Amino acid sequence: MGDTPEHTATPVGEPSLDEQVALYQREFQDLDPQVEKVMSALSRLSRRMNVAYGRQTAALGISNAEWEVLKALVLSGAPYRMGPSELAKQLGLTPAAMTHRIDRMTAEGLVTRERDESNRVRVIVELTEEGRSKWLEAMRSASVFEEDLLQDLRAEERGVLGDMLTRLLDRVERLQSRG
Amino acid sequence: MGDTPEHTATPVGEPSLDEQVALYQREFQDLDPQVEKVMSALSRLSRRMNVAYGRQTAALGISNAEWEVLKALVLSGAPYRMGPSELAKQLGLTPAAMTHRIDRMTAEGLVTRERDESNRVRVIVELTEEGRSKWLEAMRSASVFEEDLLQDLRAEERGVLGDMLTRLLDRVERLQSRG
DNA sequence: CGCTTGAACTTTAGGTCTTAAGTCTTCGAC
DNA sequence: GTCGAAGACTTAAGACCTAAAGTTCAAGCG
């Protein structure tokens, strides 16, 4: 979330997915190649997506981390206010990290921070007009990229993919709520 | 990669995927819900997977970051040696970060570091026996988790999913190799 | 040879995160 | 009413990262 390392310009030279699965099998025979292929693909894809999003947000003068905060605030609906703890929970950060992020974003004019006068323990983070417009720009840019990324899949395939991923997500959530 | 925040024990209270897509549409009408669902699913899934892997590796006394290094070394094949720069490239890190990781892993006995006597500018990082056995343990634990995660998908579906993800990966690579 | 260029790695400075230890406010029990 | 406990946020210390400058060695050129 320190965003895209400049270093990672073009991570070439990786083996293809199938080659990589073959390497795994050579070193660890007890492995289902189909499973490994799916997991490796997910893992690579998420890294590439982060790089892509990082470039887009950087082009708008914000970081990926900041974009995450803007997203959460917008999704909360008008008047676009949330407490730091709730933000931290949604983004999977500690409250301490959230404090620092809000510091920076306040300095940049993306959000404001004030005490809740009805309960002075609480703090209210509110999206500014500038923050909202940054979110909109980022969203436009992201949605173009996302459409582009999925262009090789027919509408029907997109539906199937969405369903399968949703099932995986349900399963991982069940696995985590136990273990 | 500082691994799983203790804080992130159970990130509950998130809206369902479809609810989240509906929220996006409310704030940004010009959005294909099918596309957004796929992208949100990928994004959530990768976060959950990282949490899961982090717990598993932590249980073995290593970090996710260290596991990545072990993986790269093992995949390089016997005698499990690589230079820091090549490792950094594969893991998407800067060489500086790699230096520090190798410091730590050397101190923990997972790898050794020595100068290449035939070209004294180069350094050779080599997996130790302990490193290899840690990798094996992590691999066993991960493969059980991965099988478990994909259990709701029939073999045929797994194949379809793997293919679709591979196509996405190809596309994102083409998109990135341009600008 | 000596100098320069370049490559591979390390060091340093600065930033964002986590954990742990405050601080401040609220609320319920004496 | 005051005291203790719990909650929400902040501060402080340490971990790991990036970017940029530094070091060391290899190789080419005059």
Short mmCIF file of C-alpha atoms (C1' of nucleotides) in Angstrom, two decimals:
data_model
loop_
_atom_site.label_atom_id
_atom_site.label_comp_id
_atom_site.label_asym_id
_atom_site.label_seq_id
_atom_site.Cartn_x
_atom_site.Cartn_y
_atom_site.Cartn_z
CA MET A 1 0.00 0.00 0.00
CA GLY A 2 3.00 2.16 -0.20
CA ASP A 3 1.72 1.63 -3.71
CA THR A 4 3.58 0.49 -6.75
CA PRO A 5 7.33 0.32 -6.34
CA GLU A 6 8.98 2.18 -9.15
CA HIS A 7 11.29 -0.77 -9.27
CA THR A 8 8.48 -3.09 -10.33
CA ALA A 9 8.14 -1.42 -13.70
CA THR A 10 7.92 -4.59 -15.77
CA PRO A 11 8.22 -7.84 -13.86
CA VAL A 12 9.21 -9.84 -16.93
CA GLY A 13 10.86 -13.18 -17.13
CA GLU A 14 8.33 -15.05 -15.04
CA PRO A 15 7.55 -18.56 -16.16
CA SER A 16 4.12 -19.11 -17.63
CA LEU A 17 1.46 -20.35 -15.28
CA ASP A 18 1.66 -23.90 -16.58
CA GLU A 19 5.42 -23.88 -16.37
CA GLN A 20 5.24 -22.71 -12.80
CA VAL A 21 2.78 -25.44 -11.88
CA ALA A 22 5.12 -27.99 -13.42
CA LEU A 23 7.97 -26.65 -11.28
CA TYR A 24 5.86 -27.05 -8.18
CA GLN A 25 5.06 -30.62 -9.09
CA ARG A 26 8.70 -31.42 -9.58
CA GLU A 27 9.46 -30.34 -6.02
CA PHE A 28 6.25 -31.44 -4.36
CA GLN A 29 4.59 -34.39 -6.00
CA ASP A 30 1.56 -34.48 -3.77
CA LEU A 31 -0.12 -31.56 -5.48
CA ASP A 32 -3.20 -31.21 -7.63
CA PRO A 33 -2.09 -29.24 -10.70
CA GLN A 34 -5.56 -27.92 -11.36
CA VAL A 35 -5.80 -26.51 -7.86
CA GLU A 36 -2.35 -25.04 -8.01
CA LYS A 37 -3.05 -23.39 -11.32
CA VAL A 38 -6.13 -21.64 -9.99
CA MET A 39 -4.36 -20.47 -6.85
CA SER A 40 -1.28 -19.25 -8.70
CA ALA A 41 -3.45 -17.42 -11.18
CA LEU A 42 -5.37 -15.68 -8.40
CA SER A 43 -2.19 -14.72 -6.68
CA ARG A 44 -0.55 -13.28 -9.79
CA LEU A 45 -3.68 -11.56 -10.88
CA SER A 46 -4.10 -9.75 -7.62
CA ARG A 47 -0.54 -8.51 -7.74
CA ARG A 48 -0.94 -7.24 -11.28
CA MET A 49 -4.20 -5.57 -10.45
CA ASN A 50 -2.61 -3.76 -7.54
CA VAL A 51 0.14 -2.51 -9.79
CA ALA A 52 -2.39 -1.32 -12.34
CA TYR A 53 -4.56 0.45 -9.77
CA GLY A 54 -1.46 1.97 -8.23
CA ARG A 55 -0.46 3.54 -11.52
CA GLN A 56 -3.89 4.92 -12.10
CA THR A 57 -4.26 6.49 -8.70
CA ALA A 58 -0.70 7.81 -8.84
CA ALA A 59 -1.60 9.55 -12.08
CA LEU A 60 -4.33 11.37 -10.15
CA GLY A 61 -1.96 12.40 -7.38
CA ILE A 62 -3.30 10.07 -4.72
CA SER A 63 -2.09 6.75 -3.36
CA ASN A 64 -3.86 3.44 -3.47
CA ALA A 65 -4.22 3.68 0.29
CA GLU A 66 -6.02 6.97 -0.04
CA TRP A 67 -8.26 5.61 -2.72
CA GLU A 68 -9.35 2.84 -0.38
CA VAL A 69 -10.42 5.39 2.17
CA LEU A 70 -12.29 7.44 -0.40
CA LYS A 71 -14.11 4.31 -1.57
CA ALA A 72 -15.23 3.40 1.91
CA LEU A 73 -16.52 6.89 2.58
CA VAL A 74 -18.42 7.11 -0.69
CA LEU A 75 -19.94 3.67 -0.20
CA SER A 76 -21.24 4.77 3.17
CA GLY A 77 -23.53 7.15 1.26
CA ALA A 78 -24.28 10.83 1.81
CA PRO A 79 -23.25 12.70 3.92
CA TYR A 80 -20.12 10.59 3.54
CA ARG A 81 -19.11 10.38 7.19
CA MET A 82 -17.54 7.57 9.16
CA GLY A 83 -15.56 7.05 12.34
CA PRO A 84 -11.89 6.08 12.18
CA SER A 85 -12.53 2.71 13.81
CA GLU A 86 -15.15 1.74 11.32
CA LEU A 87 -12.91 2.80 8.47
CA ALA A 88 -10.06 0.81 9.94
CA LYS A 89 -12.23 -2.27 10.25
CA GLN A 90 -13.41 -2.07 6.67
CA LEU A 91 -9.93 -1.56 5.28
CA GLY A 92 -8.34 -4.20 7.46
CA LEU A 93 -6.02 -1.75 9.19
CA THR A 94 -5.28 -1.01 12.80
CA PRO A 95 -6.83 2.13 14.27
CA ALA A 96 -3.36 3.56 14.66
CA ALA A 97 -2.68 3.31 10.96
CA MET A 98 -6.02 4.93 10.32
CA THR A 99 -5.08 7.88 12.49
CA HIS A 100 -2.00 8.48 10.37
CA ARG A 101 -3.85 8.09 7.09
CA ILE A 102 -6.46 10.57 8.17
CA ASP A 103 -3.69 12.96 9.19
CA ARG A 104 -2.26 12.87 5.70
CA MET A 105 -5.57 13.03 3.92
CA THR A 106 -6.68 15.94 6.05
CA ALA A 107 -3.49 17.77 5.17
CA GLU A 108 -4.23 17.13 1.50
CA GLY A 109 -7.78 18.34 1.81
CA LEU A 110 -9.43 15.05 0.90
CA VAL A 111 -11.28 14.68 4.19
CA THR A 112 -11.99 16.65 7.33
CA ARG A 113 -11.75 15.41 10.90
CA GLU A 114 -13.78 16.70 13.79
CA ARG A 115 -15.00 15.55 17.18
CA ASP A 116 -18.55 14.38 17.48
CA GLU A 117 -20.05 16.97 19.85
CA SER A 118 -22.82 14.62 20.95
CA ASN A 119 -20.26 12.06 22.09
CA ARG A 120 -16.88 13.59 22.52
CA VAL A 121 -15.05 10.26 22.42
CA ARG A 122 -15.93 9.81 18.81
CA VAL A 123 -14.36 11.41 15.79
CA ILE A 124 -16.09 12.02 12.49
CA VAL A 125 -14.22 11.79 9.22
CA GLU A 126 -16.04 13.46 6.38
CA LEU A 127 -15.33 13.51 2.68
CA THR A 128 -14.62 16.94 1.23
CA GLU A 129 -15.83 18.06 -2.16
CA GLU A 130 -12.29 17.61 -3.43
CA GLY A 131 -12.17 14.11 -2.00
CA ARG A 132 -15.39 13.22 -3.70
CA SER A 133 -14.23 14.51 -7.03
CA LYS A 134 -10.93 12.62 -6.71
CA TRP A 135 -12.91 9.48 -6.04
CA LEU A 136 -14.98 10.11 -9.14
CA GLU A 137 -11.91 10.56 -11.32
CA ALA A 138 -10.34 7.41 -9.93
CA MET A 139 -13.56 5.53 -10.42
CA ARG A 140 -13.82 6.56 -14.04
CA SER A 141 -10.27 5.52 -14.69
CA ALA A 142 -10.71 2.22 -12.86
CA SER A 143 -13.92 1.31 -14.60
CA VAL A 144 -12.31 1.79 -17.99
CA PHE A 145 -9.46 -0.46 -16.96
CA GLU A 146 -11.80 -3.08 -15.56
CA GLU A 147 -13.94 -3.18 -18.68
CA ASP A 148 -10.79 -3.51 -20.70
CA LEU A 149 -9.46 -6.31 -18.54
CA LEU A 150 -12.63 -8.36 -18.91
CA GLN A 151 -13.01 -7.72 -22.60
CA ASP A 152 -11.88 -11.19 -23.61
CA LEU A 153 -14.75 -12.74 -21.65
CA ARG A 154 -18.25 -12.91 -23.06
CA ALA A 155 -21.08 -11.65 -20.88
CA GLU A 156 -22.10 -15.18 -20.07
CA GLU A 157 -18.57 -16.07 -19.01
CA ARG A 158 -18.39 -13.01 -16.81
CA GLY A 159 -21.47 -14.20 -15.00
CA VAL A 160 -20.02 -17.66 -14.51
CA LEU A 161 -16.76 -16.20 -13.26
CA GLY A 162 -18.55 -13.92 -10.84
CA ASP A 163 -20.54 -16.81 -9.46
CA MET A 164 -17.55 -19.05 -9.01
CA LEU A 165 -15.56 -16.34 -7.29
CA THR A 166 -18.50 -15.61 -5.03
CA ARG A 167 -18.65 -19.25 -4.04
CA LEU A 168 -14.94 -19.22 -3.28
CA LEU A 169 -15.41 -16.12 -1.21
CA ASP A 170 -18.23 -17.71 0.76
CA ARG A 171 -16.10 -20.72 1.41
CA VAL A 172 -13.04 -18.80 2.55
CA GLU A 173 -15.23 -16.81 4.90
CA ARG A 174 -16.64 -19.95 6.43
CA LEU A 175 -13.16 -21.42 6.76
CA GLN A 176 -11.93 -18.29 8.51
CA SER A 177 -14.79 -17.90 10.91
CA ARG A 178 -13.75 -21.23 12.30
CA GLY A 179 -9.94 -21.86 12.17
CA MET B 1 3.65 -8.47 3.79
CA GLY B 2 4.23 -7.52 7.33
CA ASP B 3 1.69 -10.31 7.32
CA THR B 4 -1.63 -10.57 8.97
CA PRO B 5 -2.44 -7.77 11.37
CA GLU B 6 -3.60 -9.24 14.63
CA HIS B 7 -6.23 -6.58 14.47
CA THR B 8 -7.73 -8.15 11.36
CA ALA B 9 -8.88 -11.21 13.22
CA THR B 10 -12.37 -11.35 11.72
CA PRO B 11 -13.27 -8.56 9.32
CA VAL B 12 -16.98 -8.98 9.81
CA GLY B 13 -19.76 -6.60 8.99
CA GLU B 14 -18.92 -6.19 5.35
CA PRO B 15 -21.84 -5.95 2.96
CA SER B 16 -22.35 -8.89 0.66
CA LEU B 17 -20.83 -8.65 -2.76
CA ASP B 18 -24.13 -7.87 -4.43
CA GLU B 19 -24.96 -5.26 -1.82
CA GLN B 20 -21.62 -3.64 -2.40
CA VAL B 21 -22.13 -3.56 -6.15
CA ALA B 22 -25.51 -1.92 -5.59
CA LEU B 23 -23.84 0.73 -3.44
CA TYR B 24 -21.37 1.47 -6.20
CA GLN B 25 -24.16 1.85 -8.71
CA ARG B 26 -25.96 4.27 -6.47
CA GLU B 27 -22.92 6.56 -6.45
CA PHE B 28 -21.65 5.91 -9.95
CA GLN B 29 -24.34 5.01 -12.43
CA ASP B 30 -22.07 4.45 -15.37
CA LEU B 31 -20.91 1.07 -14.14
CA ASP B 32 -21.41 -2.48 -15.38
CA PRO B 33 -22.57 -4.48 -12.36
CA GLN B 34 -21.25 -7.73 -13.74
CA VAL B 35 -17.79 -6.28 -14.18
CA GLU B 36 -17.82 -4.70 -10.78
CA LYS B 37 -18.89 -7.92 -9.15
CA VAL B 38 -16.01 -9.84 -10.66
CA MET B 39 -13.48 -7.18 -9.71
CA SER B 40 -14.76 -6.81 -6.17
CA ALA B 41 -14.74 -10.57 -5.74
CA LEU B 42 -11.14 -10.80 -6.92
CA SER B 43 -10.13 -8.02 -4.62
CA ARG B 44 -11.78 -9.49 -1.56
CA LEU B 45 -10.62 -12.97 -2.33
CA SER B 46 -7.02 -11.93 -2.56
CA ARG B 47 -7.20 -10.17 0.77
CA ARG B 48 -8.75 -13.18 2.45
CA MET B 49 -6.22 -15.50 0.94
CA ASN B 50 -3.38 -13.38 2.23
CA VAL B 51 -4.85 -13.49 5.70
CA ALA B 52 -5.20 -17.26 5.48
CA TYR B 53 -1.67 -17.79 4.23
CA GLY B 54 -0.36 -15.43 6.87
CA ARG B 55 -1.91 -17.48 9.63
CA GLN B 56 -0.52 -20.68 8.26
CA THR B 57 3.00 -19.43 7.87
CA ALA B 58 2.87 -17.73 11.26
CA ALA B 59 1.96 -21.08 12.78
CA LEU B 60 5.21 -22.42 11.35
CA GLY B 61 7.23 -19.55 12.76
CA ILE B 62 7.92 -17.79 9.48
CA SER B 63 6.38 -14.77 7.82
CA ASN B 64 4.58 -14.63 4.51
CA ALA B 65 7.49 -12.59 3.19
CA GLU B 66 9.91 -15.34 4.10
CA TRP B 67 7.69 -17.93 2.54
CA GLU B 68 7.81 -16.04 -0.75
CA VAL B 69 11.58 -16.21 -0.74
CA LEU B 70 11.59 -19.90 0.07
CA LYS B 71 9.16 -20.53 -2.78
CA ALA B 72 11.32 -18.72 -5.30
CA LEU B 73 14.42 -20.61 -4.25
CA VAL B 74 12.73 -23.99 -4.37
CA LEU B 75 11.20 -23.27 -7.77
CA SER B 76 14.64 -22.47 -9.12
CA GLY B 77 15.45 -26.15 -8.62
CA ALA B 78 18.45 -27.82 -7.03
CA PRO B 79 20.91 -26.63 -5.83
CA TYR B 80 18.46 -23.90 -4.78
CA ARG B 81 20.64 -20.88 -5.37
CA MET B 82 19.78 -17.44 -6.66
CA GLY B 83 21.19 -13.94 -6.64
CA PRO B 84 19.51 -11.21 -4.62
CA SER B 85 18.61 -9.20 -7.72
CA GLU B 86 16.87 -12.10 -9.37
CA LEU B 87 14.97 -12.82 -6.18
CA ALA B 88 13.97 -9.19 -5.90
CA LYS B 89 12.74 -9.16 -9.47
CA GLN B 90 10.62 -12.25 -9.01
CA LEU B 91 9.10 -11.03 -5.76
CA GLY B 92 8.49 -7.53 -7.00
CA LEU B 93 10.72 -5.91 -4.38
CA THR B 94 13.55 -3.45 -4.58
CA PRO B 95 17.05 -4.87 -4.21
CA ALA B 96 17.38 -2.95 -0.96
CA ALA B 97 14.42 -4.74 0.54
CA MET B 98 15.90 -8.01 -0.57
CA THR B 99 19.12 -7.28 1.23
CA HIS B 100 17.20 -6.83 4.47
CA ARG B 101 15.12 -9.94 3.99
CA ILE B 102 18.19 -12.01 3.36
CA ASP B 103 19.76 -10.52 6.49
CA ARG B 104 16.85 -11.75 8.56
CA MET B 105 16.57 -15.10 6.90
CA THR B 106 20.27 -15.72 7.24
CA ALA B 107 20.04 -14.93 10.94
CA GLU B 108 17.22 -17.45 11.21
CA GLY B 109 19.15 -20.11 9.38
CA LEU B 110 16.76 -20.38 6.43
CA VAL B 111 19.32 -19.39 3.82
CA THR B 112 23.04 -18.71 3.54
CA ARG B 113 24.67 -15.79 1.76
CA GLU B 114 28.11 -15.87 0.20
CA ARG B 115 30.06 -14.08 -2.48
CA ASP B 116 30.46 -15.74 -5.82
CA GLU B 117 34.20 -16.34 -6.02
CA SER B 118 34.15 -16.46 -9.80
CA ASN B 119 32.66 -12.98 -9.96
CA ARG B 120 33.03 -11.17 -6.71
CA VAL B 121 30.36 -8.61 -7.46
CA ARG B 122 27.70 -11.27 -7.27
CA VAL B 123 26.18 -12.80 -4.19
CA ILE B 124 24.70 -16.26 -3.96
CA VAL B 125 21.75 -16.98 -1.71
CA GLU B 126 21.31 -20.66 -1.04
CA LEU B 127 18.52 -22.50 0.70
CA THR B 128 19.58 -24.38 3.83
CA GLU B 129 18.24 -27.76 4.79
CA GLU B 130 16.12 -26.04 7.43
CA GLY B 131 14.80 -23.61 4.86
CA ARG B 132 13.84 -26.42 2.58
CA SER B 133 12.03 -28.26 5.32
CA LYS B 134 10.17 -25.11 6.35
CA TRP B 135 9.08 -24.69 2.77
CA LEU B 136 7.85 -28.27 2.72
CA GLU B 137 5.81 -27.79 5.88
CA ALA B 138 4.31 -24.56 4.55
CA MET B 139 3.55 -26.23 1.26
CA ARG B 140 1.75 -29.10 2.93
CA SER B 141 -0.30 -26.74 5.00
CA ALA B 142 -1.08 -24.52 2.02
CA SER B 143 -2.10 -27.36 -0.25
CA VAL B 144 -4.57 -28.62 2.32
CA PHE B 145 -6.06 -25.16 2.58
CA GLU B 146 -6.21 -24.74 -1.18
CA GLU B 147 -7.93 -28.08 -1.72
CA ASP B 148 -10.38 -27.12 0.97
CA LEU B 149 -11.04 -23.74 -0.57
CA LEU B 150 -11.84 -25.22 -3.97
CA GLN B 151 -13.91 -28.04 -2.62
CA ASP B 152 -17.21 -26.49 -3.66
CA LEU B 153 -16.12 -26.52 -7.30
CA ARG B 154 -16.31 -29.63 -9.42
CA ALA B 155 -13.21 -30.66 -11.34
CA GLU B 156 -14.71 -29.36 -14.54
CA GLU B 157 -15.47 -26.01 -12.95
CA ARG B 158 -11.94 -25.75 -11.65
CA GLY B 159 -10.69 -26.18 -15.16
CA VAL B 160 -12.98 -23.46 -16.45
CA LEU B 161 -11.97 -21.13 -13.65
CA GLY B 162 -8.29 -21.76 -14.27
CA ASP B 163 -8.72 -21.00 -17.95
CA MET B 164 -10.64 -17.82 -17.40
CA LEU B 165 -8.15 -16.54 -14.86
CA THR B 166 -5.32 -17.37 -17.23
CA ARG B 167 -6.99 -15.35 -19.93
CA LEU B 168 -7.39 -12.43 -17.55
CA LEU B 169 -3.75 -12.71 -16.63
CA ASP B 170 -2.68 -12.70 -20.26
CA ARG B 171 -4.75 -9.65 -20.85
CA VAL B 172 -3.47 -7.69 -17.87
CA GLU B 173 0.07 -8.48 -18.94
CA ARG B 174 -0.57 -7.17 -22.39
CA LEU B 175 -2.20 -4.06 -20.98
CA GLN B 176 0.78 -3.43 -18.71
CA SER B 177 3.47 -4.03 -21.28
CA ARG B 178 2.02 -1.11 -23.12
CA GLY B 179 1.49 1.86 -20.88
"C1'" DC C 1 48.62 0.29 -16.74
"C1'" DG C 2 45.07 3.86 -15.20
"C1'" DC C 3 40.53 5.74 -15.90
"C1'" DT C 4 35.85 5.39 -16.59
"C1'" DT C 5 31.59 3.10 -17.09
"C1'" DG C 6 28.48 -0.09 -15.55
"C1'" DA C 7 26.58 -3.82 -12.67
"C1'" DA C 8 25.35 -5.93 -8.15
"C1'" DC C 9 24.72 -5.22 -3.82
"C1'" DT C 10 24.48 -2.37 0.60
"C1'" DT C 11 23.61 1.70 3.32
"C1'" DT C 12 20.94 5.69 4.67
"C1'" DA C 13 16.92 8.51 5.13
"C1'" DG C 14 12.22 8.76 5.22
"C1'" DG C 15 7.45 6.80 5.07
"C1'" DT C 16 3.60 3.55 6.42
"C1'" DC C 17 2.49 -0.03 8.89
"C1'" DT C 18 1.84 -3.01 13.69
"C1'" DT C 19 1.93 -3.56 18.62
"C1'" DA C 20 1.63 -1.71 22.91
"C1'" DA C 21 0.96 1.88 26.00
"C1'" DG C 22 -1.19 6.13 26.81
"C1'" DT C 23 -5.29 9.78 27.07
"C1'" DC C 24 -9.80 11.26 27.23
"C1'" DT C 25 -14.72 10.46 27.62
"C1'" DT C 26 -18.75 7.92 28.91
"C1'" DC C 27 -21.42 4.90 31.76
"C1'" DG C 28 -22.80 2.06 35.52
"C1'" DA C 29 -22.03 0.61 40.43
"C1'" DC C 30 -21.49 1.73 44.58
"C1'" DG D 1 -21.36 12.05 43.21
"C1'" DT D 2 -17.22 9.53 42.70
"C1'" DC D 3 -14.82 5.53 41.22
"C1'" DG D 4 -13.70 1.90 38.12
"C1'" DA D 5 -14.20 -0.20 33.70
"C1'" DA D 6 -14.76 0.02 28.91
"C1'" DG D 7 -14.50 2.29 24.49
"C1'" DA D 8 -12.41 5.41 20.82
"C1'" DC D 9 -8.72 7.52 19.41
"C1'" DT D 10 -3.68 8.95 19.66
"C1'" DT D 11 1.19 8.51 20.65
"C1'" DA D 12 5.58 5.92 20.80
"C1'" DA D 13 8.65 2.34 19.43
"C1'" DG D 14 9.97 -0.94 16.26
"C1'" DA D 15 9.56 -3.53 11.66
"C1'" DC D 16 9.85 -3.49 6.72
"C1'" DC D 17 9.43 -1.04 2.72
"C1'" DT D 18 11.07 2.55 -1.21
"C1'" DA D 19 14.23 5.81 -3.28
"C1'" DA D 20 18.52 7.48 -3.69
"C1'" DA D 21 23.32 7.63 -2.68
"C1'" DG D 22 27.41 4.84 -1.72
"C1'" DT D 23 30.65 0.79 -2.27
"C1'" DT D 24 32.97 -2.73 -4.62
"C1'" DC D 25 34.28 -5.26 -8.45
"C1'" DA D 26 34.60 -6.23 -13.62
"C1'" DA D 27 35.54 -4.82 -18.14
"C1'" DG D 28 36.60 -1.70 -21.91
"C1'" DC D 29 39.37 2.05 -23.82
"C1'" DG D 30 43.12 5.01 -24.48
#
